[in-house]
Amino acid sequence: MSLTKRLVILAGLVGLLFYNATEAQLWAAIVNYQLSWYKLGTPLAWGVILGALVSLVGLRSFERWLEPVTFIALSLLTLGLTGSAAVFAAHQIAGLMLPPMQLAATGLGIYLFGYSYARFNAASARKNHSKRED
């Protein structure tokens, strides 16, 4: 079994732990971390911005970390989405899905960081390559 499948299965099982959380525990997490539907987009935006910024600054040593970052992002995304489904199945209240959805948004933000980093590196490499041909 590949590492990706193992991480997805493990994160999915851990995500089901949200099924056992009580409404009071979930509301406490929402209040303590000041979660809101608006804040779900914040990790996505920061992922794109920081990935592009790191690429534009010229940190090429990050390329060897793209695969582990993708695994971490996949695990957090699976954990959050499984947890969200479990919370909704257990409590039938969409507002209680904020804590696991924040984990999923963080995972997607980390993935977008690596994606934007790779895309900006590819664009700058193409630009440098076309300059050399001219």
XYZ file of C-alpha atoms in Angstrom:
134
model
C 0.000 0.000 0.000
C 1.357 3.407 -0.932
C 2.144 6.137 1.560
C -0.611 8.336 0.164
C -3.266 5.675 0.748
C -2.020 5.072 4.279
C -2.137 8.784 5.109
C -5.645 9.137 3.703
C -6.919 6.135 5.657
C -5.302 7.317 8.886
C -6.549 10.877 8.478
C -10.022 9.579 7.663
C -10.111 7.493 10.825
C -8.883 10.380 12.952
C -11.495 12.587 11.292
C -14.173 10.237 12.542
C -13.155 11.181 16.084
C -15.177 14.349 15.527
C -18.231 12.085 15.467
C -17.821 11.520 19.214
C -17.464 15.215 20.051
C -20.393 16.748 21.879
C -22.115 19.930 20.798
C -20.625 21.741 23.787
C -17.091 20.684 22.817
C -17.575 21.828 19.234
C -19.093 25.181 20.276
C -16.227 25.666 22.727
C -13.695 25.092 19.927
C -15.540 27.564 17.697
C -15.556 30.225 20.411
C -11.990 29.594 21.632
C -10.466 29.803 18.160
C -12.912 32.494 16.964
C -13.880 30.476 13.913
C -16.311 31.794 11.336
C -17.324 30.979 7.787
C -15.390 34.036 6.651
C -12.146 32.728 8.142
C -12.341 29.531 6.078
C -10.972 31.415 3.065
C -8.015 32.895 4.903
C -5.685 29.843 4.670
C -6.459 29.545 0.967
C -5.493 33.136 0.263
C -2.353 32.940 2.398
C -1.335 29.720 0.670
C -1.480 31.291 -2.775
C 0.170 34.543 -1.664
C 3.017 32.937 0.293
C 3.709 30.323 -2.389
C 4.029 33.022 -5.025
C 6.117 35.216 -2.731
C 8.565 32.417 -1.871
C 8.928 31.635 -5.558
C 9.427 35.271 -6.541
C 12.053 35.729 -3.828
C 13.939 32.880 -5.439
C 14.062 30.194 -2.765
C 14.660 27.178 -4.987
C 15.632 24.914 -2.077
C 11.946 24.459 -1.266
C 11.467 22.180 -4.287
C 12.614 19.103 -2.388
C 9.883 19.734 0.217
C 6.995 19.797 -2.265
C 6.199 16.086 -1.923
C 6.054 16.014 1.915
C 4.050 19.261 1.904
C 1.574 17.647 -0.478
C 1.235 14.620 1.818
C 0.614 16.851 4.836
C -1.936 18.899 2.911
C -3.718 15.751 1.724
C -3.857 14.403 5.272
C -5.275 17.631 6.727
C -7.791 17.943 3.920
C -8.997 14.359 4.402
C -9.098 14.785 8.175
C -11.171 17.960 7.893
C -13.619 16.696 5.275
C -14.176 13.382 7.050
C -14.606 15.205 10.343
C -17.082 17.621 8.781
C -19.162 14.786 7.385
C -19.040 13.020 10.755
C -20.077 16.142 12.677
C -22.967 16.801 10.326
C -24.073 13.153 10.514
C -23.936 13.183 14.294
C -25.492 16.572 15.060
C -27.318 17.748 11.896
C -26.166 21.348 12.532
C -24.052 22.922 9.795
C -22.563 25.525 12.160
C -20.851 22.826 14.172
C -18.830 21.832 11.115
C -16.540 24.870 11.483
C -13.681 23.217 13.461
C -13.144 20.327 11.020
C -13.770 22.605 8.034
C -11.006 24.896 9.312
C -8.651 21.893 9.255
C -9.721 21.129 5.692
C -9.201 24.766 4.682
C -5.748 24.714 6.268
C -4.869 21.580 4.300
C -6.109 23.158 1.090
C -4.145 26.321 1.894
C -0.960 24.291 2.361
C -1.627 22.545 -0.936
C -2.202 25.879 -2.678
C 1.077 27.120 -1.214
C 2.958 24.273 -2.895
C 0.908 24.604 -6.087
C 1.460 28.331 -6.483
C 5.145 27.883 -5.660
C 5.492 25.240 -8.374
C 3.497 27.254 -10.923
C 5.500 30.433 -10.369
C 8.758 28.471 -10.576
C 7.645 26.909 -13.858
C 6.675 30.303 -15.260
C 9.996 31.865 -14.294
C 11.881 28.884 -15.722
C 9.997 29.255 -19.038
C 10.730 32.972 -19.051
C 14.440 32.386 -18.418
C 14.528 29.668 -21.064
C 12.912 31.902 -23.672
C 15.371 34.709 -22.850
C 18.302 32.345 -23.415
C 16.930 31.324 -26.825
C 16.670 34.958 -27.932
